[in-house]
Every structure is written in C-alpha cells, then in structure tokens.
mmCIF file of C-alpha atoms in Angstrom:
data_model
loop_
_atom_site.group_PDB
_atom_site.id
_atom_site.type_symbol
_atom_site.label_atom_id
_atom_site.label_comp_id
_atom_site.label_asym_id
_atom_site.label_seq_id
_atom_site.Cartn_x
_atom_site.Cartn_y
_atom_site.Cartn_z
ATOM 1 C CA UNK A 1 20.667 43.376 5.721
ATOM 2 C CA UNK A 2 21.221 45.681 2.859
ATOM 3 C CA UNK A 3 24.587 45.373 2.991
ATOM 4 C CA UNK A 4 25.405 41.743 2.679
ATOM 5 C CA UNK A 5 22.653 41.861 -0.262
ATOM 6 C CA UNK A 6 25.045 44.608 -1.743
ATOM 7 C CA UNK A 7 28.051 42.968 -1.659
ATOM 8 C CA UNK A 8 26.863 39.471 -3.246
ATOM 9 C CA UNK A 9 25.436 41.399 -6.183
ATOM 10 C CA UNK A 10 28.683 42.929 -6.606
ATOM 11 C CA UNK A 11 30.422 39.396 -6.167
ATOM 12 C CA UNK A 12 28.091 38.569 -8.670
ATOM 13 C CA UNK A 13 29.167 41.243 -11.163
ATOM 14 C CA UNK A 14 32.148 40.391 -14.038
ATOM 15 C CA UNK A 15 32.545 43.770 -14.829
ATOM 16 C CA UNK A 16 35.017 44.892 -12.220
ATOM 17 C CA UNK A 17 37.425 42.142 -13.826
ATOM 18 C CA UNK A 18 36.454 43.441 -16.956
ATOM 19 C CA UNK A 19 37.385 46.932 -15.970
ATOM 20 C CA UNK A 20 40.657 45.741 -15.111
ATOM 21 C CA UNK A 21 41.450 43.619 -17.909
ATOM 22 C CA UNK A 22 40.783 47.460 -20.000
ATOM 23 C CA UNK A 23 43.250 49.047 -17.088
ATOM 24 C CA UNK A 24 45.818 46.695 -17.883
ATOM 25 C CA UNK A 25 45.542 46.827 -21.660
ATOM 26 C CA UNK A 26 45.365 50.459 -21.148
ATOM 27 C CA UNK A 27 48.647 50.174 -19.059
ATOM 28 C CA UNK A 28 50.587 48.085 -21.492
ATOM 29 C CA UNK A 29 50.778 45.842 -17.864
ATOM 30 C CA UNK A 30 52.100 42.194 -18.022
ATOM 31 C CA UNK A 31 48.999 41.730 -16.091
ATOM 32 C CA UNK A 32 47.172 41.340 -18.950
ATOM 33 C CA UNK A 33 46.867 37.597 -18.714
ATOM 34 C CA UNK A 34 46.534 37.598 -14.858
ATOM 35 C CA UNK A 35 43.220 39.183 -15.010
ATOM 36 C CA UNK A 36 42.242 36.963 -17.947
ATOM 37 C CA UNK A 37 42.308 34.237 -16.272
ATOM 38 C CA UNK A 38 40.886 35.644 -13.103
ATOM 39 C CA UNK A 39 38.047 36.422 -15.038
ATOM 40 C CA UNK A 40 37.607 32.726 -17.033
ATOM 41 C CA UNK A 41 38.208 31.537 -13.579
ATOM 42 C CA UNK A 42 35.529 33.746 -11.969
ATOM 43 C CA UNK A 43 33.073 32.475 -14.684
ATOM 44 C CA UNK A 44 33.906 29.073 -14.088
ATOM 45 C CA UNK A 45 32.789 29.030 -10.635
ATOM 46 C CA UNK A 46 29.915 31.761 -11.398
ATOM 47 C CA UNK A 47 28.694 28.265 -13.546
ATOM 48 C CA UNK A 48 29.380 25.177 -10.765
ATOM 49 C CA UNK A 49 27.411 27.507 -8.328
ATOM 50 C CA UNK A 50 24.412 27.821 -10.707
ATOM 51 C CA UNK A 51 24.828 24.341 -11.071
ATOM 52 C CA UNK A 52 24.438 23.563 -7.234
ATOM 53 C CA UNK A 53 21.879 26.294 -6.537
ATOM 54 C CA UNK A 54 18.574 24.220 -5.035
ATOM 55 C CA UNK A 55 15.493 25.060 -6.215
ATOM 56 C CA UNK A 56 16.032 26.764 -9.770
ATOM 57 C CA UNK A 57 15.186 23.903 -12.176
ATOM 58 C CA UNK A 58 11.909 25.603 -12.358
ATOM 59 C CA UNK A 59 11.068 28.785 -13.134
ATOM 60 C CA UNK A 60 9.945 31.139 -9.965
ATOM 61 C CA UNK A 61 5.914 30.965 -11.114
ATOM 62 C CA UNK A 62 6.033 27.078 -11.404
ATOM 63 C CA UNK A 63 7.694 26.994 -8.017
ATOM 64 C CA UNK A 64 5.142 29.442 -6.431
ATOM 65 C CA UNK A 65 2.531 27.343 -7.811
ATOM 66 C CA UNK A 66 3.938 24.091 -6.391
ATOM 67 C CA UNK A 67 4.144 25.413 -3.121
ATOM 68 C CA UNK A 68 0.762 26.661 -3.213
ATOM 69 C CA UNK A 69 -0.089 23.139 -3.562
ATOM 70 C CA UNK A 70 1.747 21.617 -1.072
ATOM 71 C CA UNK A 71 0.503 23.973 1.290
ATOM 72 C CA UNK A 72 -3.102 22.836 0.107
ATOM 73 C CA UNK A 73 -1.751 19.170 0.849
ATOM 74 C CA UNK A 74 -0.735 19.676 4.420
ATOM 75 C CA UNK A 75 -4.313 21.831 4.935
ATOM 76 C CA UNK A 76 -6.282 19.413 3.276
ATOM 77 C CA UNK A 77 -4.600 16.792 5.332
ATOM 78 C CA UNK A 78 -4.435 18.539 8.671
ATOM 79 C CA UNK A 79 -8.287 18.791 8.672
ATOM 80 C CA UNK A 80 -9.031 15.222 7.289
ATOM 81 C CA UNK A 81 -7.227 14.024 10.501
ATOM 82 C CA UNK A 82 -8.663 16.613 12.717
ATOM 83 C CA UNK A 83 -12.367 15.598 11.296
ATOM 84 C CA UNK A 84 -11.750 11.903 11.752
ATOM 85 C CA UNK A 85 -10.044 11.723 14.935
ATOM 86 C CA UNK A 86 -12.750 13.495 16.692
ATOM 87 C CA UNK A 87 -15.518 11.951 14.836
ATOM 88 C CA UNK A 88 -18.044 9.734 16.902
ATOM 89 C CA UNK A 89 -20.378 7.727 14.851
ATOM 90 C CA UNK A 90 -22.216 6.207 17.314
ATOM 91 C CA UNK A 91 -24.607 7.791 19.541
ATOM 92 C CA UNK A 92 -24.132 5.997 22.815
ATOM 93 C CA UNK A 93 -27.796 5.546 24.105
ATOM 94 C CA UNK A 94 -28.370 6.398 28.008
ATOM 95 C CA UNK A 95 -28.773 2.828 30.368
ATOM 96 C CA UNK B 1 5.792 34.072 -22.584
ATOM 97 C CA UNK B 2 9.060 30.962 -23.502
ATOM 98 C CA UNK B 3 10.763 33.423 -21.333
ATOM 99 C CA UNK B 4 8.931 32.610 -18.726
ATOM 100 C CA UNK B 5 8.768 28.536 -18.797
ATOM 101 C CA UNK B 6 12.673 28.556 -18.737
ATOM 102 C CA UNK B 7 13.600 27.232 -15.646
ATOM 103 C CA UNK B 8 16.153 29.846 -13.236
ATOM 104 C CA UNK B 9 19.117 27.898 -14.284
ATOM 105 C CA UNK B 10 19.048 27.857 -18.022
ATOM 106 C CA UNK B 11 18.365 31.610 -17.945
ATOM 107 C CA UNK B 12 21.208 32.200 -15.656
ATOM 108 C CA UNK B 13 23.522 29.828 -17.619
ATOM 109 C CA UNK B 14 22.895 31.351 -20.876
ATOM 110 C CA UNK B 15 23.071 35.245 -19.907
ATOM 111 C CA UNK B 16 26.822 34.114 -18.225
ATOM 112 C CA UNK B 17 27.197 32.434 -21.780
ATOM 113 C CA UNK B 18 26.497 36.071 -23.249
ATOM 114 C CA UNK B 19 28.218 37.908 -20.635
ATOM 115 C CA UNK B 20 31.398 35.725 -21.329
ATOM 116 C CA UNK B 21 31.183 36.146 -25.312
ATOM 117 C CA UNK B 22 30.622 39.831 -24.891
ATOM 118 C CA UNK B 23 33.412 40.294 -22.638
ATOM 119 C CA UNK B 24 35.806 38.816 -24.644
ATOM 120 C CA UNK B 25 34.699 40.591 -27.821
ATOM 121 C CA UNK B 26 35.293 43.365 -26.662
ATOM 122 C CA UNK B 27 38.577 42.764 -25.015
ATOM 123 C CA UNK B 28 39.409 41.304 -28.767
ATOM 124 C CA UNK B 29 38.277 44.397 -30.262
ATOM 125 C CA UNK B 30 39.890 46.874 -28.236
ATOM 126 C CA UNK B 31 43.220 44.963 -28.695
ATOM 127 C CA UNK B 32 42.800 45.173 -32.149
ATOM 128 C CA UNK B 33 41.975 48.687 -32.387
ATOM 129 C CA UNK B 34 45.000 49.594 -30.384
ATOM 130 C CA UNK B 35 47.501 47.669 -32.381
ATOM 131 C CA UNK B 36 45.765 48.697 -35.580
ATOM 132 C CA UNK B 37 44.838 52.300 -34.321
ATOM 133 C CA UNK B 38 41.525 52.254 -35.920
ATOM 134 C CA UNK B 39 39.020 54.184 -34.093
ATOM 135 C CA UNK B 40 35.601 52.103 -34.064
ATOM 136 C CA UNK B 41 33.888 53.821 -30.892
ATOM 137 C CA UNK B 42 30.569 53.207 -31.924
ATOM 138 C CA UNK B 43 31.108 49.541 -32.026
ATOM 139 C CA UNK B 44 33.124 48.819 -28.804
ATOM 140 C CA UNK B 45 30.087 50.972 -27.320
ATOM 141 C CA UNK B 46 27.587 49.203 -27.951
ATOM 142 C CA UNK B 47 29.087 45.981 -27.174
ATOM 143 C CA UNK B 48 29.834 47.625 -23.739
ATOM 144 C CA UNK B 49 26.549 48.269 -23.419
ATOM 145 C CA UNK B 50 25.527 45.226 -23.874
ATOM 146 C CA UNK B 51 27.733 43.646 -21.508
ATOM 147 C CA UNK B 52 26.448 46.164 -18.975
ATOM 148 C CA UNK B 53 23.012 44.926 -19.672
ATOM 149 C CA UNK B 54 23.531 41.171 -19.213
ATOM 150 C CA UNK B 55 25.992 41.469 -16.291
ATOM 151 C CA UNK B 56 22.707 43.752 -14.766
ATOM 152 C CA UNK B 57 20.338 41.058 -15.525
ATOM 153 C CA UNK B 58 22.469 38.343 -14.302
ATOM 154 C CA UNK B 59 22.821 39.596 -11.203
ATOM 155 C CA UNK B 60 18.889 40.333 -11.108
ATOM 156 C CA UNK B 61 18.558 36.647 -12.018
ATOM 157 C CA UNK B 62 21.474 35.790 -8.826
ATOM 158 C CA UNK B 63 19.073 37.206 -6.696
ATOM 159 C CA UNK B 64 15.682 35.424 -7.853
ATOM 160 C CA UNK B 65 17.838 32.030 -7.896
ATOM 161 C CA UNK B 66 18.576 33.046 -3.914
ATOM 162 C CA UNK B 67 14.909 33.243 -2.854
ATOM 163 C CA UNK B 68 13.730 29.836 -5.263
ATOM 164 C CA UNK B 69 16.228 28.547 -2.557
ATOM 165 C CA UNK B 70 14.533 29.837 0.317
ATOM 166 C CA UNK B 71 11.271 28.697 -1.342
ATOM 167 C CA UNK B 72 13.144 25.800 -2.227
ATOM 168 C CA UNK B 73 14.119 25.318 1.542
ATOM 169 C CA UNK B 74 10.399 26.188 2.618
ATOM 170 C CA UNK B 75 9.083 23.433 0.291
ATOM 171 C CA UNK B 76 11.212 20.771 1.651
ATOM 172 C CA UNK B 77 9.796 21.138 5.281
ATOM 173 C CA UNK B 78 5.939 21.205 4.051
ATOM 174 C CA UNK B 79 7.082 18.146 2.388
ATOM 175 C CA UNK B 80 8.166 16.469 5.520
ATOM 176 C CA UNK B 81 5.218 17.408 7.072
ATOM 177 C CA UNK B 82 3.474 15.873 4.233
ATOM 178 C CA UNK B 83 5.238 12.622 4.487
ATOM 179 C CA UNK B 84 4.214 12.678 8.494
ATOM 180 C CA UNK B 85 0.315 13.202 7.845
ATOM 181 C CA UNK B 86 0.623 10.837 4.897
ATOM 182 C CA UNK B 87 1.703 7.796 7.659
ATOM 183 C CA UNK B 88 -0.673 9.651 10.597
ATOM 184 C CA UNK B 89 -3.471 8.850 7.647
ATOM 185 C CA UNK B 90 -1.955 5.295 7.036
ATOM 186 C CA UNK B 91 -1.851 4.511 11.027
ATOM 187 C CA UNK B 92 -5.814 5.467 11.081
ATOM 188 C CA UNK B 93 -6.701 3.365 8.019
ATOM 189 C CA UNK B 94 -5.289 0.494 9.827
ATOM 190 C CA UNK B 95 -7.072 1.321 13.018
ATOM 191 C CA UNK B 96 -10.258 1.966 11.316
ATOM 192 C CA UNK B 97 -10.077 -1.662 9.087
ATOM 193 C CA UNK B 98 -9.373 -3.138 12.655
ATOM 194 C CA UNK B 99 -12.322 -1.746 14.302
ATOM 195 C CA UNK B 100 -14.548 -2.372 11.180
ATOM 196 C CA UNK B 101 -12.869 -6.234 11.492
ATOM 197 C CA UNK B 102 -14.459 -6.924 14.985
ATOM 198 C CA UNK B 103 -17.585 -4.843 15.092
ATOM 199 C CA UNK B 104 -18.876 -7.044 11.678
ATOM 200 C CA UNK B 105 -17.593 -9.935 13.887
ATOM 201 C CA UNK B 106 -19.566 -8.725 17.152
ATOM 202 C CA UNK B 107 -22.600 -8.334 14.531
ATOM 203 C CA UNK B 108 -22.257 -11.431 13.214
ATOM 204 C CA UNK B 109 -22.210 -13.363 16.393
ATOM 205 C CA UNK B 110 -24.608 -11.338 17.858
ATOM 206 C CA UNK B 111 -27.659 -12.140 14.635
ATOM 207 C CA UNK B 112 -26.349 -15.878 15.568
ATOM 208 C CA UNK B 113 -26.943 -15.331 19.088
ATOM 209 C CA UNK B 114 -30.598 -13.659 17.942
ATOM 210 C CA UNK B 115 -31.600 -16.893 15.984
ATOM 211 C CA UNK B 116 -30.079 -19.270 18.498
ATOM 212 C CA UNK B 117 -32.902 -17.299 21.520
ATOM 213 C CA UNK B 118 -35.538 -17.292 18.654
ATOM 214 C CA UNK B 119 -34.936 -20.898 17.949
ATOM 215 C CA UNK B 120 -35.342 -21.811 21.607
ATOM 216 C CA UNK B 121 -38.618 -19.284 21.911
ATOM 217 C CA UNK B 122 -39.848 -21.700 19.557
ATOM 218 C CA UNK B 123 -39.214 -25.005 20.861
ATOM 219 C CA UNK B 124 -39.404 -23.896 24.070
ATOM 220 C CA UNK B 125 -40.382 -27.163 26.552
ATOM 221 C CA UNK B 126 -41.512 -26.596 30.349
ATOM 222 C CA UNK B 127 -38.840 -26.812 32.921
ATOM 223 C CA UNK B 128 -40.597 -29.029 35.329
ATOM 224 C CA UNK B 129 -40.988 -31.356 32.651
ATOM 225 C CA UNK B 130 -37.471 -31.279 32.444
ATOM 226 C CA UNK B 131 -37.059 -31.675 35.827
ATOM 227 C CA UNK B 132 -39.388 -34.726 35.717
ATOM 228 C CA UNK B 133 -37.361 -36.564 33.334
ATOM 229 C CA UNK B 134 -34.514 -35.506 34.697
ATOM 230 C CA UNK B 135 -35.387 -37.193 38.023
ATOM 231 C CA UNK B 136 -36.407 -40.477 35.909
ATOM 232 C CA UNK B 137 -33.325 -40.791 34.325
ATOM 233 C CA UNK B 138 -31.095 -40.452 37.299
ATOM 234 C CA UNK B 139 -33.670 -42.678 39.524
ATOM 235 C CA UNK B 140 -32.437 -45.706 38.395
ATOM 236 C CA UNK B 141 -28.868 -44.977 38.909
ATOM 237 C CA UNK B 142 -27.437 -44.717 35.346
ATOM 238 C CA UNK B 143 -26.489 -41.579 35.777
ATOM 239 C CA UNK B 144 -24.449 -41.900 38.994
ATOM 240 C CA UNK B 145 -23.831 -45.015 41.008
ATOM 241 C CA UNK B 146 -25.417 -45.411 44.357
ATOM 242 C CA UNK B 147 -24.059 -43.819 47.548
ATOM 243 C CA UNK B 148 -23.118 -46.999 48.873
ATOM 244 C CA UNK B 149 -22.247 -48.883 45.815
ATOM 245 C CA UNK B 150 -19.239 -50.710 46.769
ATOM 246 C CA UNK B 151 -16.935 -52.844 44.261
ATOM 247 C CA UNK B 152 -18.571 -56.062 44.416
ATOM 248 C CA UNK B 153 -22.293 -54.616 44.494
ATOM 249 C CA UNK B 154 -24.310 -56.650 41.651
ATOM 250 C CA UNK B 155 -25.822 -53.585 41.193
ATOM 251 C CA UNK B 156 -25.767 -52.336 37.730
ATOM 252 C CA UNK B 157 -26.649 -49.491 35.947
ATOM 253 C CA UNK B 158 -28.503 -51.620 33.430
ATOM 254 C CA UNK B 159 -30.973 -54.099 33.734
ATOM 255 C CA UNK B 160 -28.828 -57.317 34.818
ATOM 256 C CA UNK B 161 -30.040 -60.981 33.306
ATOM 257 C CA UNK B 162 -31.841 -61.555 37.173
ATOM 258 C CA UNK B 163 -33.917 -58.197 36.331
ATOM 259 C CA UNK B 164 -35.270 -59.494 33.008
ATOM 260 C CA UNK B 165 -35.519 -63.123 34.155
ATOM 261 C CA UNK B 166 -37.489 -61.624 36.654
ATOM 262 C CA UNK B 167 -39.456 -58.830 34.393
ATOM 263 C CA UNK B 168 -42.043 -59.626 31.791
ATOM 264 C CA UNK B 169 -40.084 -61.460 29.052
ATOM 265 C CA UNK B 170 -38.442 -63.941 31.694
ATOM 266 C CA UNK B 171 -41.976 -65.065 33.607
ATOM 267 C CA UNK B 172 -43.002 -65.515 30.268
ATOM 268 C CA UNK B 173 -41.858 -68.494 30.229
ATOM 269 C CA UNK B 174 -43.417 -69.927 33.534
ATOM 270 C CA UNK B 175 -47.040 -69.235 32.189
ATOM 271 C CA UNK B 176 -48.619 -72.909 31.865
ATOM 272 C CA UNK B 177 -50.609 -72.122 28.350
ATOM 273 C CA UNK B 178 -47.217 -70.828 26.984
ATOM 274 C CA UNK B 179 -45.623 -73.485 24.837
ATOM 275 C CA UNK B 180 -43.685 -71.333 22.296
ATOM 276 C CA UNK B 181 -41.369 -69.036 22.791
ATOM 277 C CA UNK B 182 -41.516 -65.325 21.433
ATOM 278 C CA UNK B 183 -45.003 -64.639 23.025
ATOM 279 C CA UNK B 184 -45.652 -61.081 23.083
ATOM 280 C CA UNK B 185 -45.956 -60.333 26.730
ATOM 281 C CA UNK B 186 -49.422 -57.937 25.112
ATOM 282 C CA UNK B 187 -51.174 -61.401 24.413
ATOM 283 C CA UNK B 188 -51.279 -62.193 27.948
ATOM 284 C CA UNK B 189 -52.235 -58.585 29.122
ATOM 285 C CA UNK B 190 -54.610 -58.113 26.345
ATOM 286 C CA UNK B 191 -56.240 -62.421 27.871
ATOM 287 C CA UNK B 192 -56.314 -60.254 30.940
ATOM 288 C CA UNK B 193 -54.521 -63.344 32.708
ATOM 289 C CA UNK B 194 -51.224 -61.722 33.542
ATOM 290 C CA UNK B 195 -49.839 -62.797 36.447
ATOM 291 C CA UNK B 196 -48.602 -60.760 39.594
ATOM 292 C CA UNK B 197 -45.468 -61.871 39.304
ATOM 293 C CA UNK B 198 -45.090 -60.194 35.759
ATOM 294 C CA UNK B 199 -45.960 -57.073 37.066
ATOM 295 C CA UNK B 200 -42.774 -54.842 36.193
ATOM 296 C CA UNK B 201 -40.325 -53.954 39.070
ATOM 297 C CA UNK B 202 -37.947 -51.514 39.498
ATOM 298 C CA UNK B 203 -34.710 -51.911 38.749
ATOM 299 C CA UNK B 204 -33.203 -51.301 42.341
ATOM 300 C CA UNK B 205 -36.054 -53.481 43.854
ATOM 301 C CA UNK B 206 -34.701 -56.914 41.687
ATOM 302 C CA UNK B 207 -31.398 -55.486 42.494
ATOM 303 C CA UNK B 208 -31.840 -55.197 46.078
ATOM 304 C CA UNK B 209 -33.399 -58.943 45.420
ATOM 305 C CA UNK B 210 -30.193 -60.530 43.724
ATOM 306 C CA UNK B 211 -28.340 -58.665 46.204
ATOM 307 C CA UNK B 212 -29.905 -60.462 48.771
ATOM 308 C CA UNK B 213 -29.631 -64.262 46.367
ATOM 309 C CA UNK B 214 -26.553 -64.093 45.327
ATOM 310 C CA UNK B 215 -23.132 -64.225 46.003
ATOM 311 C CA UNK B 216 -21.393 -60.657 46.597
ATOM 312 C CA UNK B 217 -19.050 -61.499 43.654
ATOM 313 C CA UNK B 218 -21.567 -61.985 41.238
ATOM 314 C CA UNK B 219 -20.716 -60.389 37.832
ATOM 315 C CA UNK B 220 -22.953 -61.595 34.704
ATOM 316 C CA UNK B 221 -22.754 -65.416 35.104
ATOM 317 C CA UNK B 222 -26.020 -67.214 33.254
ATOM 318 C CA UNK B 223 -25.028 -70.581 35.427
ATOM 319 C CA UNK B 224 -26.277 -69.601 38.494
ATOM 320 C CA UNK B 225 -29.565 -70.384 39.514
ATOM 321 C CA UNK B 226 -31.956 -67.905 40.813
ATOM 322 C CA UNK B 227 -34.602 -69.138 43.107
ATOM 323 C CA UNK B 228 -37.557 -69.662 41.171
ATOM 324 C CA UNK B 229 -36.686 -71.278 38.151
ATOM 325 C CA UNK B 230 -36.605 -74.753 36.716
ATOM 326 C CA UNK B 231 -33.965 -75.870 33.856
ATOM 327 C CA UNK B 232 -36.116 -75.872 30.911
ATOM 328 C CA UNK B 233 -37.238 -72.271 31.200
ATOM 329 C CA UNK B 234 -33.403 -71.659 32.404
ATOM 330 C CA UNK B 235 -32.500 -73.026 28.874
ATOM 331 C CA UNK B 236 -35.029 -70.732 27.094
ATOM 332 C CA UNK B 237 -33.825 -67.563 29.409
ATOM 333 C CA UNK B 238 -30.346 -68.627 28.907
ATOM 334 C CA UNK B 239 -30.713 -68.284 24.888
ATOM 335 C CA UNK B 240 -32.387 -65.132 25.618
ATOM 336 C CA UNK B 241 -29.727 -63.745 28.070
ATOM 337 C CA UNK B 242 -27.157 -64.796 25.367
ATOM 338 C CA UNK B 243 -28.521 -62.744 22.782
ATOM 339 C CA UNK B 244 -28.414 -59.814 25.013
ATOM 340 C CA UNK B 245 -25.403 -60.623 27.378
ATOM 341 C CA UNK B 246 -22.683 -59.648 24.868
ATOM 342 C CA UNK B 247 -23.702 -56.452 25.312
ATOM 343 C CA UNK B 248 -24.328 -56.177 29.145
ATOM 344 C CA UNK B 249 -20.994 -58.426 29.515
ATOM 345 C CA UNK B 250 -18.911 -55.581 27.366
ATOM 346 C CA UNK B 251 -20.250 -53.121 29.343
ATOM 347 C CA UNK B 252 -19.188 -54.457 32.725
#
C-alpha cells in the first residue's frame, strides 16, 4: 500500500520537471522548450484534476462535521422506525 | 483560522498558482544570470526554497483531497440510505393516517350504535304486545291475501261497500226514528236501542256473506242490490259509498 501512495505523491510533484528544465539549461540542450512545455502541460492537468476531484469544495473539518450528521440522520432514523414498527398501543384485553 | 474555512480546492489551486510562478521565476532568473553572468545565489536560493516548500505542501494537500473523496464516497451511501428511511418513514405515515381513518370511523359508528341501543332501552315496548298487534293486523288479510283467494274472490283487503252497508254507518239508515242522515252511530248506543244487526262484524264474516250473495265477478259495483235493503236507504248508502268508493275503486 505504501508504494502506490509513494508513487502518486511523486506524480504529484513538479519538481522533477523542474530539475530537468535546470539540466537542460545547464546543458545548453535544445530541450529546453520540450520540458517547458511538459511542465505547463503537467500543470494544466495537475488543475482539471483538482477541478474533478469529489468531495473538496469543503474544507476536511466541514466535511467531517457533515458526515457526523448524516450519520446522526440514518441513527436517528433507524430507531424512529425500529420504535414505531414494533410499537403496540393497544392492550388487547383477554375474552 | 481563514486557513482553515478554505475549501480543499481553492487551497490546492492557489499553492499550484505559487508553485507555477515560482518555477518560472526561477527558471527566468537563472537564464538571466547565465547570459549576464551575475552571480545572485542568495536569491535563486531562496526562491528554490520556496518552490520546495509549496510543491511539499501541495502534495500534502493531494493527499487530504484523496481521502475528502473517500469521505466524499462514504457520504454518498449514508445519503442513499437516508433517502430509503426517508420513504420507509413516508410509507408508515400513510399507513398510520389510514388506520387512524377507520378506527375514528369504527368509533364513530360504534357511539351511533350506543345511542341507537340506548334509544330503544328507552322506548322499549313488550314483545307480546307486538305480537298481539301483529296478529290483528294480519287477521284481516291486509297483509297477505287468503290461502284460497282466487282471482274473482270479492274478497278484499279493505272493507268493501257490502261490509259498511252492512256495519254501523249502513244500518243506520234502517233505524225507524232515523230521519236525517249523519246520525252518529254513539246516539243510538248511548239511547241504548242499538240494534243486533249493527253489531260490528268482521271483515271476513260480511265477506264470506257477499261471497255467498253475489256474483263471483263482483268488483265494486253500487247497482247491485244486497238482500236487505230497500231503494231509499240504497240512495242514501249509495251517496255514502260514492264519497268513499273513489278510493276503494283506485285501489282495486
């Protein structure tokens, strides 16, 4: 498990690209621009995949705190039902 | 403490938004200080070490955005389950309103029922009284014709114009001392000089009588002539029976 973890934190990293763009200038390489774009390009899609993430138009406490409350809901509902269904009002008298 | 009500997203956006400007300062400033061969380390450090700082916490933020999605994920099924308890709930509202429905309806008709037995307590009569008048009323076949009533019997289930000729009001009219019509039959009884023949008969004895007198196709004709009777009082009876026959004639 601690290796797939590792490796999308280091997908997640720009400075590898970085690094290279330094290489390259380093170098004198005509790869200069390459890696340029590669990086705009990585930060591009670094941004439509933030955009698509579900769940992070909250911060993690708000979130926490609305699931605290929809667990309440189901409880809270769960034993309504429970209490009602098995209820018996009526105390059937003995013919 | 703003830090904290950002929501994942614009945190992550805007440390990418630093990360980005960071990067390509310094990839500006190092090409600058290589064409230009001006040492500025201390600069292009700390820029770097900036960079290092925001690319650290925007992968720390990559991995809080992955488990709000799990969360996120988490949330959506307790929702469901929500949604499911929310119609379970409806479906037993409408059950309950149903059962609440008939019981006040079985209450209702019951405290109807209650009066209705307490009404009757009150008023209540004696059944062989009831059985008394009950035998009355059907004794005289109005209730139920005869068990050998045939068509063509002159037996009615009224009194016919024979019966009253022959009751009370019709011998009336054969007392000698009675002159005027419209007597009350109580001024004779009451002169204590009532004849026998006034005395009141059944209807199914005069019936059996006219049976016997008259024609089998007799239906309510005034013109024939019962034994027993002369034309004047015939007259007076037939004025009578007039009055009264449009009623007994509809009803045959």
């Amino acid at each position: 498990m601690a290796a797939p973890e590792q490796k999308t934190q280091e997908d997640c990293s720009l400075l590898p690209l970085v690094h290279d763009i330094i290489k390259c200038m380093d170098k004198d390489s005509q790869d200069v621009h390459q890696e340029l774009n590669k990086l705009k390009t990585k930060i591009q899609e670094a941004r439509e995949q933030i955009s698509t993430m579900p769940g992070i138009s909250m911060s993690p406490e708000q979130q926490q705190q609305q699931l605290q409350n929809v667990r309440e809901q189901v409880r809270t509902k769960n034993k309504l039902l429970q209490k009602y269904r098995s209820l018996c009002m009526f105390d059937i008298p003995k013919a | 403490m703003a830090v904290s009500e950002r929501s994942t997203k614009e945190r992550l956006l805007s440390v990418l938004d630093d990360v980005e400007v960071l990067s390509r300062e310094l990839i500006e400033m190092l090409a600058i200080s290589r064409n230009q061969k001006l040492p500025q380390p201390g600069e292009e450090s700390q820029i770097l070490e900036l960079l290092v700082q925001r690319d650290g916490e925007f992968q720390e933020l990559m991995k809080v955005a992955q488990e709000q999605g799990k969360v996120h994920q988490e949330m959506q099924l307790l929702e469901k389950e929500v949604e499911k308890r929310d119609s379970d709930i409806q479906q037993l509202q409408k059950q309950l309103k149903e059962a609440e429905h008939i019981l006040a309806t079985a209450v209702y008709q019951a405290k109807e029922k209650l009066k209705s037995i307490e009404k009757a307590r009150k008023g209540s009569i004696s059944s062989e009284e009831i059985i008394k008048y009950a035998h009355r009323i059907s004794a005289s076949n109005a209730v139920c014709a005869p068990l050998t009533w045939v068509p063509g019997d002159p037996r009615r289930p009224y009194p016919t114009d024979l019966e009253m000729r022959s009751g009370l009001l019709g011998q009336m009219s054969n007392l000698p001392t009675n002159g005027v019509n419209g007597h009350l039959p109580g001024d004779a009884l009451a002169a204590g000089r009532l004849p026998d023949v006034l005395t009141p008969q059944y209807p199914w004895q005069s019936s059996d009588m006219s049976m016997n007198m008259l024609p089998p196709n007799h239906s309510n004709d005034f013109m024939l002539e019962p034994p027993g009777h002369n034309k004047e009082n015939e007259d007076d009876v037939e004025v009578m029976s007039t009055d009264s026959s449009s009623s007994s004639s509809d009803s045959d």
